[in-house]
PDB file of C-alpha atoms in Angstrom:
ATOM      1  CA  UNK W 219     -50.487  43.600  62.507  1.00 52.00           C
ATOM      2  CA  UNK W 220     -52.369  40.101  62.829  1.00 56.00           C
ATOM      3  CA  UNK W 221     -50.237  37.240  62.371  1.00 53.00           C
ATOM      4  CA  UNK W 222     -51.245  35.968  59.325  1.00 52.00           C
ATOM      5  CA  UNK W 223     -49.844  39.354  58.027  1.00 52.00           C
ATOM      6  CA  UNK W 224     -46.431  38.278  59.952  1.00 53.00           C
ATOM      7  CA  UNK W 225     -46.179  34.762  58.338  1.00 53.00           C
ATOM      8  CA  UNK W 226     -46.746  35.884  55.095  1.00 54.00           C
ATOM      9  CA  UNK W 227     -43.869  38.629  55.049  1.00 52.00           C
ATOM     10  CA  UNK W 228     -41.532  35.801  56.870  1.00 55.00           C
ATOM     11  CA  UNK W 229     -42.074  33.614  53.426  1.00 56.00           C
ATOM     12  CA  UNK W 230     -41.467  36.533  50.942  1.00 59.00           C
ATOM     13  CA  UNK W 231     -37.008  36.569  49.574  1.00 62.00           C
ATOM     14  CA  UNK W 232     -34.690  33.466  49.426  1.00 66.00           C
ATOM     15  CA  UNK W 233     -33.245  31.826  52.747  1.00 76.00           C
ATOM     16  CA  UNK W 234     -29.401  31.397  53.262  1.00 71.00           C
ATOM     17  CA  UNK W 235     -29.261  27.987  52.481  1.00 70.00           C
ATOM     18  CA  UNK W 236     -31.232  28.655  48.871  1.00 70.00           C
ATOM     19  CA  UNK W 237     -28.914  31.216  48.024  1.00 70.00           C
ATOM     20  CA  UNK W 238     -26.215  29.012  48.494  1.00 76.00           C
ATOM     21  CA  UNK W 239     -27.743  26.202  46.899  1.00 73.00           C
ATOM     22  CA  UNK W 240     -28.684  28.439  43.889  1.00 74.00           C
ATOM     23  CA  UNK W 241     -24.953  29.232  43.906  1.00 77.00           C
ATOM     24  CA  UNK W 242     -23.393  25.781  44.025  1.00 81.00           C
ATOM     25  CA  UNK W 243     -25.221  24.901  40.728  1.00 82.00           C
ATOM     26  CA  UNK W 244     -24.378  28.078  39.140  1.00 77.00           C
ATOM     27  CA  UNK W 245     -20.952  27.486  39.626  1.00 77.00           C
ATOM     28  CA  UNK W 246     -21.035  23.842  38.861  1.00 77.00           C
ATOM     29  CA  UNK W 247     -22.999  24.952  35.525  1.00 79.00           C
ATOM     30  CA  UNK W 248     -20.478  27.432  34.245  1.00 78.00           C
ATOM     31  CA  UNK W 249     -17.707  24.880  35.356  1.00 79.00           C
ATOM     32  CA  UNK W 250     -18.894  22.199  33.404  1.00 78.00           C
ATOM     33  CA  UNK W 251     -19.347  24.442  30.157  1.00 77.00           C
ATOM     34  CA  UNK W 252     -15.540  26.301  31.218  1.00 74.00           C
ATOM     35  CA  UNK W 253     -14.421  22.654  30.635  1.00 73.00           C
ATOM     36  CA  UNK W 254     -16.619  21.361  27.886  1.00 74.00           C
ATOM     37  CA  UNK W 255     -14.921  24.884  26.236  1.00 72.00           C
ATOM     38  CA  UNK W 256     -11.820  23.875  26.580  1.00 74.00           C
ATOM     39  CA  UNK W 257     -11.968  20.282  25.449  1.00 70.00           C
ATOM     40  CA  UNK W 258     -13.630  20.893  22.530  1.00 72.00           C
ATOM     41  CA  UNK W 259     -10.161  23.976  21.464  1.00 65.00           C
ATOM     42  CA  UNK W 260      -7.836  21.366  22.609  1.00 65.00           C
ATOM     43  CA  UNK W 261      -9.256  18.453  20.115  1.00 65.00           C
ATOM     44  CA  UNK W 262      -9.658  21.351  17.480  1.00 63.00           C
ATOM     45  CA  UNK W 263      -5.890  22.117  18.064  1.00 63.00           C
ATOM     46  CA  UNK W 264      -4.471  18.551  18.140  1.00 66.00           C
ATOM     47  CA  UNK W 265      -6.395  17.975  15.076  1.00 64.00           C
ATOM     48  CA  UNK W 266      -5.159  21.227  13.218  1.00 67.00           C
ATOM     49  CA  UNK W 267      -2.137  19.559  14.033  1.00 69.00           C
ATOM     50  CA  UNK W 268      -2.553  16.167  13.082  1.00 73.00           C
ATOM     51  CA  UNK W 269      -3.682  17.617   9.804  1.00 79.00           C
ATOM     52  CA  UNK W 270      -0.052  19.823   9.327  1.00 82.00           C
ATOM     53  CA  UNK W 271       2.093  17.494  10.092  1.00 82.00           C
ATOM     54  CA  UNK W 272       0.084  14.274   8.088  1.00 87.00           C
ATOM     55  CA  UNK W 273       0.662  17.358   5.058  1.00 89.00           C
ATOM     56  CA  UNK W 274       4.487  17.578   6.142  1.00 91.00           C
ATOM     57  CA  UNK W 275       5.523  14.211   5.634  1.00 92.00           C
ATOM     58  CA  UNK W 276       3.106  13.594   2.514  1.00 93.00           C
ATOM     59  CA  UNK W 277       5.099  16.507   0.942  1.00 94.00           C
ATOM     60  CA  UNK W 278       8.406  15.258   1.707  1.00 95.00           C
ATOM     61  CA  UNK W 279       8.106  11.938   1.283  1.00 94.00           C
ATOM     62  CA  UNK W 280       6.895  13.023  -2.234  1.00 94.00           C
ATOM     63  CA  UNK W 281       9.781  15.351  -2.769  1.00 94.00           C
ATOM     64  CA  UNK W 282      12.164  12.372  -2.158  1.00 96.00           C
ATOM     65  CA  UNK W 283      10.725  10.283  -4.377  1.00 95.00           C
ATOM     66  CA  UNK W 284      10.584  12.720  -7.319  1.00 93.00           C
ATOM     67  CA  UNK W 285      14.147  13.230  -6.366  1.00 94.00           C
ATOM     68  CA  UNK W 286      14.697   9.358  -6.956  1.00 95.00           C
ATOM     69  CA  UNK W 287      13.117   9.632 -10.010  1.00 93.00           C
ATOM     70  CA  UNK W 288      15.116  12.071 -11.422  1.00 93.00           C
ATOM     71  CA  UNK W 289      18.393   9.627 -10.771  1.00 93.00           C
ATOM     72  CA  UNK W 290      21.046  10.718 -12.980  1.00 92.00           C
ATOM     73  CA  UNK W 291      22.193   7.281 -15.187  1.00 90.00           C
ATOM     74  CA  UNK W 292      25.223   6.894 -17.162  1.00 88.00           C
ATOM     75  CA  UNK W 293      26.281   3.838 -18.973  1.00 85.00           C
ATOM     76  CA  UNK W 294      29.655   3.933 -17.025  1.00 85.00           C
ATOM     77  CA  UNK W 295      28.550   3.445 -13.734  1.00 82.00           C
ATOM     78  CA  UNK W 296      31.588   5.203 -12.219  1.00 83.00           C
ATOM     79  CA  UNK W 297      30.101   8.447 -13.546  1.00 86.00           C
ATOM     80  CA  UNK W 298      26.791   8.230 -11.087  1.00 90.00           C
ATOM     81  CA  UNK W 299      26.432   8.760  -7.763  1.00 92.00           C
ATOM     82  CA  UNK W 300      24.237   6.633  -5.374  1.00 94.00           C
ATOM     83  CA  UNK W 301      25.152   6.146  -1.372  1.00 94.00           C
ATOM     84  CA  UNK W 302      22.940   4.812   1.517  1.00 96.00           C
ATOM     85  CA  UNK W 303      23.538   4.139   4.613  1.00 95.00           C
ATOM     86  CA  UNK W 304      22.261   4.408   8.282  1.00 94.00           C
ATOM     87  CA  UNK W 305      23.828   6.815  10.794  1.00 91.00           C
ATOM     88  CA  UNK W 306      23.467   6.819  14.476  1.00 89.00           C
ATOM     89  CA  UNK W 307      21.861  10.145  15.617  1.00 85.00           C
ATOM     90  CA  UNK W 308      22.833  12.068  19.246  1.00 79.00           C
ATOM     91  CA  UNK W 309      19.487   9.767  21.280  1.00 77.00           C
ATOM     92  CA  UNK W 310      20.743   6.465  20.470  1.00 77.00           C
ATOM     93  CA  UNK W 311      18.559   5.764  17.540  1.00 85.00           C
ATOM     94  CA  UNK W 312      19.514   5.209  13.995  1.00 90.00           C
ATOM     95  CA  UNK W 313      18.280   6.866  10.869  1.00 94.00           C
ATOM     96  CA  UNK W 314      18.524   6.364   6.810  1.00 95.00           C
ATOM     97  CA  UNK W 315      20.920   8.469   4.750  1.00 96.00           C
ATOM     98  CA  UNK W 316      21.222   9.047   1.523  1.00 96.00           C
ATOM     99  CA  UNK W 317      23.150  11.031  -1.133  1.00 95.00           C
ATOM    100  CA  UNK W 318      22.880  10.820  -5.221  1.00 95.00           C
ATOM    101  CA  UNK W 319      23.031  12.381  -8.438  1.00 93.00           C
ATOM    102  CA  UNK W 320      20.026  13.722  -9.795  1.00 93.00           C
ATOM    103  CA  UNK W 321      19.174  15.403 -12.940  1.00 90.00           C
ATOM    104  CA  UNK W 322      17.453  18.531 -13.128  1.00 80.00           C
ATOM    105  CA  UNK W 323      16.090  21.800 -15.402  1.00 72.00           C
ATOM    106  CA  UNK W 324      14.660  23.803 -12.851  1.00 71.00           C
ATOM    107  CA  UNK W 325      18.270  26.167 -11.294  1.00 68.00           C
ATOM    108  CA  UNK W 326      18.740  25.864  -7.932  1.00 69.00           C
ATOM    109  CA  UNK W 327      20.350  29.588  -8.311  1.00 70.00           C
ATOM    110  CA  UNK W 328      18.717  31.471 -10.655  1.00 69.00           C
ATOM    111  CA  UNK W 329      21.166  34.424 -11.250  1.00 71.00           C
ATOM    112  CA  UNK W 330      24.125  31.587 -11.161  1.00 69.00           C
ATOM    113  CA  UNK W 331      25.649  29.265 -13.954  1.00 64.00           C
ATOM    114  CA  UNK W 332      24.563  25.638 -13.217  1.00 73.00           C
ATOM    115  CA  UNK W 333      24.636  22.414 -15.298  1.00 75.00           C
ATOM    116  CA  UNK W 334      21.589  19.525 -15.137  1.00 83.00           C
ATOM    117  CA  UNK W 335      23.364  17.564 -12.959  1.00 89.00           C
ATOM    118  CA  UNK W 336      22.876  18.209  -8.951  1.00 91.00           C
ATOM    119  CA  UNK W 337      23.806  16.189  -5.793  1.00 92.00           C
ATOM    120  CA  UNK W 338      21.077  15.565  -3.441  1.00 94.00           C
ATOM    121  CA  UNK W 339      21.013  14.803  -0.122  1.00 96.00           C
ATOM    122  CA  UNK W 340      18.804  13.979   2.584  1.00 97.00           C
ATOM    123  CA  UNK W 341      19.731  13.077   6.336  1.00 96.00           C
ATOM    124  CA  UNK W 342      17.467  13.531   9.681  1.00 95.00           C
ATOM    125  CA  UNK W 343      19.199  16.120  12.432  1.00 93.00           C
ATOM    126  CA  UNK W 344      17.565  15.258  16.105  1.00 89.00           C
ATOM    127  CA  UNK W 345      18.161  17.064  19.338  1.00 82.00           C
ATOM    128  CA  UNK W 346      16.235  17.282  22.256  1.00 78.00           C
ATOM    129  CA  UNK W 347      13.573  19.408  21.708  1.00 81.00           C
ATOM    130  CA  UNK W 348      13.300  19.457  17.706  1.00 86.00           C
ATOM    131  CA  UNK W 349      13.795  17.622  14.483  1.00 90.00           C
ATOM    132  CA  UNK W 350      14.001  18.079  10.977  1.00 94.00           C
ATOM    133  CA  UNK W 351      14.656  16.574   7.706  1.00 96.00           C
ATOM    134  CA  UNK W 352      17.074  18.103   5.707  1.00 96.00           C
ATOM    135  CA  UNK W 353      18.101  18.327   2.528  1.00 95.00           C
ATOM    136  CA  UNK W 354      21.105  19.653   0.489  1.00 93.00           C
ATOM    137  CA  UNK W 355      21.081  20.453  -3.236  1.00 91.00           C
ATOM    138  CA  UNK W 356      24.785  21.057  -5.033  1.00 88.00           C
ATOM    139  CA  UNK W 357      24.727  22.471  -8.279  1.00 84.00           C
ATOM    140  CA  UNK W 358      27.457  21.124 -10.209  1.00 76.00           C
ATOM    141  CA  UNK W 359      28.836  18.804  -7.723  1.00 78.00           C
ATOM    142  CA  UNK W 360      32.923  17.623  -8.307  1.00 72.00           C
ATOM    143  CA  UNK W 361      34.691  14.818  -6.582  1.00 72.00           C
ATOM    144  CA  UNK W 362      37.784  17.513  -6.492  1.00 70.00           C
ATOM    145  CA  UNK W 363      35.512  20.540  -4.769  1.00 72.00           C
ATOM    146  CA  UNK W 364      34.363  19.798  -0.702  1.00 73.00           C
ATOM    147  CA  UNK W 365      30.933  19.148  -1.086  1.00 73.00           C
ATOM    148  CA  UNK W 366      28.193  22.272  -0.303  1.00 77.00           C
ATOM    149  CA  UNK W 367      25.466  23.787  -1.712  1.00 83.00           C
ATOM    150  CA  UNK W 368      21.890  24.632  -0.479  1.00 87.00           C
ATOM    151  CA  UNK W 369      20.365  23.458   2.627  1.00 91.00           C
ATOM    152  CA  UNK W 370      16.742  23.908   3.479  1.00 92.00           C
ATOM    153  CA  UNK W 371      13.975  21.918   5.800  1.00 94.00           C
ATOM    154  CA  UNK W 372      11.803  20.445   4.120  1.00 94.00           C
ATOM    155  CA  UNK W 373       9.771  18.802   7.413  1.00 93.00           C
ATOM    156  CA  UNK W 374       9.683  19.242  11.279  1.00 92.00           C
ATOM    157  CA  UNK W 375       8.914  17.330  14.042  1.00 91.00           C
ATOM    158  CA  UNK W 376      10.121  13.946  12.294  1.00 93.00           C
ATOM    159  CA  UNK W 377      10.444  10.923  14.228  1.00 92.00           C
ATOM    160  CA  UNK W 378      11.590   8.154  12.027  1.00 94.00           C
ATOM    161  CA  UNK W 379      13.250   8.609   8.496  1.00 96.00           C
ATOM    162  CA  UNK W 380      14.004   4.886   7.114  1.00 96.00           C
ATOM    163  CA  UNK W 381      14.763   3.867   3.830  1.00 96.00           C
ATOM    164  CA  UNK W 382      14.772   0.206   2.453  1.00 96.00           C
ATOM    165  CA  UNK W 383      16.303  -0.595  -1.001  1.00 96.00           C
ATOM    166  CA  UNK W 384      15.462  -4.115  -2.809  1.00 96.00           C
ATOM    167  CA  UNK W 385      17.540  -5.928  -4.851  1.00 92.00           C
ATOM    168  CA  UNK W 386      15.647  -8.026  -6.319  1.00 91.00           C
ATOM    169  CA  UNK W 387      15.708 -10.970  -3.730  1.00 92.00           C
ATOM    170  CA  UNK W 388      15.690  -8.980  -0.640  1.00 95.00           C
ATOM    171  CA  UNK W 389      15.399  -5.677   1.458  1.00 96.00           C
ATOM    172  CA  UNK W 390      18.610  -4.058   2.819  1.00 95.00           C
ATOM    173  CA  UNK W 391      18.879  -0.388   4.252  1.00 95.00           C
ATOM    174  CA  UNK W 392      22.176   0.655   3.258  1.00 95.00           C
ATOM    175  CA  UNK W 393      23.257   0.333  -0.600  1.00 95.00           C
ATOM    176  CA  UNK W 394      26.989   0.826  -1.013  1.00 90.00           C
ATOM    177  CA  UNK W 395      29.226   2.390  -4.064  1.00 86.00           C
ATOM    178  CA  UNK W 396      30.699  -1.319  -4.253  1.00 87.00           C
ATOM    179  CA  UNK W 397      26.550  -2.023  -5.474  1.00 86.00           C
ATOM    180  CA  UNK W 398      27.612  -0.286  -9.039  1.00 84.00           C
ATOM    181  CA  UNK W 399      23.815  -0.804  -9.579  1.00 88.00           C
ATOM    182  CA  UNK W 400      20.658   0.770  -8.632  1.00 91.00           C
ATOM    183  CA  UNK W 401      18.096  -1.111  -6.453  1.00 94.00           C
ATOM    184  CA  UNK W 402      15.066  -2.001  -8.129  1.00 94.00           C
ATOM    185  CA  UNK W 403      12.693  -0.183  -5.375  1.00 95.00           C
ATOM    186  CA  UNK W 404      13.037   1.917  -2.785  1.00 96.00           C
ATOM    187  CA  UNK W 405      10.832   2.345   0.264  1.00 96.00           C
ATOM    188  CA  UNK W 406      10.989   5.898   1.823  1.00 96.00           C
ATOM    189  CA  UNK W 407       8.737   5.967   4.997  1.00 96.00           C
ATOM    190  CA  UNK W 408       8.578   8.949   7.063  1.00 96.00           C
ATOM    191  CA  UNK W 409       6.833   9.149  10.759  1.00 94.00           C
ATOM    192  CA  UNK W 410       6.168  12.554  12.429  1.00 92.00           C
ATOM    193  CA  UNK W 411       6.069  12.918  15.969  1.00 86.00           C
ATOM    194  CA  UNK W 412       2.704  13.002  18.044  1.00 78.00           C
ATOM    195  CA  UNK W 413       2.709  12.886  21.843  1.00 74.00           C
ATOM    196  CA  UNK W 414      -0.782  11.664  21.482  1.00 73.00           C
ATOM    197  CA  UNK W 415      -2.921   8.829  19.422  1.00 73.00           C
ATOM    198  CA  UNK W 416      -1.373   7.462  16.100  1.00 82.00           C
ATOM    199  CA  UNK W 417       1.269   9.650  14.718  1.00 87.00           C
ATOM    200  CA  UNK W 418       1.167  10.628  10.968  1.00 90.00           C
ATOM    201  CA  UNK W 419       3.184   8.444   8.550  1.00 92.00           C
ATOM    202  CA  UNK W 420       4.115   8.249   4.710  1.00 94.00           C
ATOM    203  CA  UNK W 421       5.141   5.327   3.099  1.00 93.00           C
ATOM    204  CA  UNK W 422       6.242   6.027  -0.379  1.00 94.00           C
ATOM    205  CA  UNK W 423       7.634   2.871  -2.988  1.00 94.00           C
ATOM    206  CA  UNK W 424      10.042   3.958  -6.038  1.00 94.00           C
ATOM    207  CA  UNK W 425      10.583   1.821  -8.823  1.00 93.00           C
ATOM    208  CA  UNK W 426      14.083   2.325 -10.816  1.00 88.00           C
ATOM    209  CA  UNK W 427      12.600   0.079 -13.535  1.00 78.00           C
ATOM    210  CA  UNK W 428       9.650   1.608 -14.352  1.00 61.00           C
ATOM    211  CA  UNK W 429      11.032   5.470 -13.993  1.00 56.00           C
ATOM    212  CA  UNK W 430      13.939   5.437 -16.389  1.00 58.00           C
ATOM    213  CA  UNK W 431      14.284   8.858 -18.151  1.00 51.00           C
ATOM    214  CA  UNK W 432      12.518  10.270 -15.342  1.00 48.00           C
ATOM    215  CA  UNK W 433      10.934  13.696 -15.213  1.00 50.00           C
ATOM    216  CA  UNK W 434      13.891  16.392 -15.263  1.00 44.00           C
ATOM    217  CA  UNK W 435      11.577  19.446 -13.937  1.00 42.00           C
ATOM    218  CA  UNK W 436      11.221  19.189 -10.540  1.00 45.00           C
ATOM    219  CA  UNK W 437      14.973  18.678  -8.764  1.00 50.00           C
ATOM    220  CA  UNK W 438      15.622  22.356  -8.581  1.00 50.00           C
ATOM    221  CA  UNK W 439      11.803  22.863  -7.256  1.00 42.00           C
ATOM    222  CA  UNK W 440      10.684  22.926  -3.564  1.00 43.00           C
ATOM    223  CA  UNK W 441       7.787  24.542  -1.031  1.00 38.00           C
ATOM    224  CA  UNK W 442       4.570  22.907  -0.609  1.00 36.00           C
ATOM    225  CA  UNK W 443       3.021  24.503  -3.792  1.00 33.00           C
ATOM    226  CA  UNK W 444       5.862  22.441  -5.898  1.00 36.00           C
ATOM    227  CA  UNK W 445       5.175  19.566  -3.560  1.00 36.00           C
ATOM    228  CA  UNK W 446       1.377  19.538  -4.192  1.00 33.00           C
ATOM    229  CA  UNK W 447       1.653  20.127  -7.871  1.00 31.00           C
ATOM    230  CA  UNK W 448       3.989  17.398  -8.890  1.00 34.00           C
ATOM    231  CA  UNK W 449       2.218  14.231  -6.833  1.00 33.00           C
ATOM    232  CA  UNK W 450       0.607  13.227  -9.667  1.00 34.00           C
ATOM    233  CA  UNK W 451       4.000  13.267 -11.467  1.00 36.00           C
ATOM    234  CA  UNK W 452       5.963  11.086  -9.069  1.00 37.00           C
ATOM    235  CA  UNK W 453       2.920   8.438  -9.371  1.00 36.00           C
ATOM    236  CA  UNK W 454       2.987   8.172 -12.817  1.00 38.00           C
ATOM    237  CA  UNK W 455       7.236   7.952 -12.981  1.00 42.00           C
ATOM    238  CA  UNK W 456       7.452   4.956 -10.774  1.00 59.00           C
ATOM    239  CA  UNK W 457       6.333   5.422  -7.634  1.00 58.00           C
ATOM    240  CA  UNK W 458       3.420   3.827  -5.154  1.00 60.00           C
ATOM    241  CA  UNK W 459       1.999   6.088  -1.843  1.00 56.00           C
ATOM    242  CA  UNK W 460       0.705   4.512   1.105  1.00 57.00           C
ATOM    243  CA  UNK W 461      -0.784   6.563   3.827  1.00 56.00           C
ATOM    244  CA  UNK W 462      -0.833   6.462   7.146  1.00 57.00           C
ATOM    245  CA  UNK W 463      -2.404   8.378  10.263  1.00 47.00           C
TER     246      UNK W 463
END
């Protein structure tokens, strides 16, 4: 064999060091898209959940403030119910509460006698791993009978549940019995929890002025169908929305 013939069949195939080469950028291809992969389900997921939770707070806030609404009025006074207040939760920080007499048509208990009067209730229970806004509905509520009725969530993950009432000259966040009068607004504003970028808030206005007589149908209602139907009822009772995200 002449040695042209040699050289030639020397060339022919891939060295060692092209193999590897070859290799190296394979691997550093598939890396990159591995990773490009991932980033783009992790954004997907945080903003799937920025999108939940922004929907969570919209439809309690909401539910509050229909619940304002619906404030039941008598001429004596004594006869109502209205209590705010703040409360110190178990992590050192303070949240709104807030307990009243609302009127309602909807039953709480369908197979059960109750009247249109209901205590509602709403308080903010923290730990260290969860939170949740509750709230309590009694149907036919007595000073002589230990307070009970039904408790449901109505939003997770909240961070901050305040509540400002107005008085006409200023903004306090607690409104006593010793008031005997309802504030003119109240500001509910609800923050949800985000470990990441610009948490999702709510920031809802009712005015006690403007929403006498009320709408008497959605008390006894809850679940996010209720809380999408009846938006357009709580704006046009009294009541401003601000967003926030």
């Amino acid at each position: 064999m002449s040695k042209i013939m040699k050289m030639q069949l020397k060339k022919t195939g891939f060295t060692l060091v092209e193999v590897l080469v070859a290799s190296t950028i394979g691997s550093f291809v598939a890396l990159v898209a591995v990773g490009s992969l991932r980033v783009i389900i992790v954004s997907s997921e945080m903003v799937d959940q920025n999108i939940n939770a922004a929907a969570e707070v919209r439809f309690a806030a909401n539910m509050i403030a229909r619940d304002l609404v619906n404030f039941y009025r008598d001429e004596n006074f004594q006869n109502t119910k209205f209590i705010a207040t703040v409360q110190e939760l178990d992590d050192g920080s303070s949240t709104s509460y807030l307990v009243f007499y609302a009127l309602g048509r909807t039953k709480a208990r369908a197979a059960q006698p109750e009247g249109d009067i209901y205590e509602v209730e709403y308080y903010l229970t923290k730990d260290e791993e969860t939170s949740a806004l509750m709230r309590r509905l009694w149907p036919n509520p007595s000073e002589d009978i230990e307070p009970g009725g039904i408790l449901s969530v109505i939003a997770e993950d909240i961070e901050i549940f305040d509540i400002r009432y107005f008085d006409g000259e200023e903004w306090s966040e607690e409104w006593t019995e010793e008031m005997r009068a309802l504030p003119q607004l109240a500001e509910i504003t609800l923050v949800a929890s985000s470990e990441q970028g610009v948490p999702p808030m709510e920031s809802v206005i009712v005015n006690f002025v403007r929403s006498q007589g009320g709408d008497e149908t959605t008390v006894g209602s809850g679940g996010p169908t209720g809380g999408s139907q009846s938006s357009g009822q709580t704006s046009n009772s009294g009541t401003n929305t601000q967003t926030g995200r």
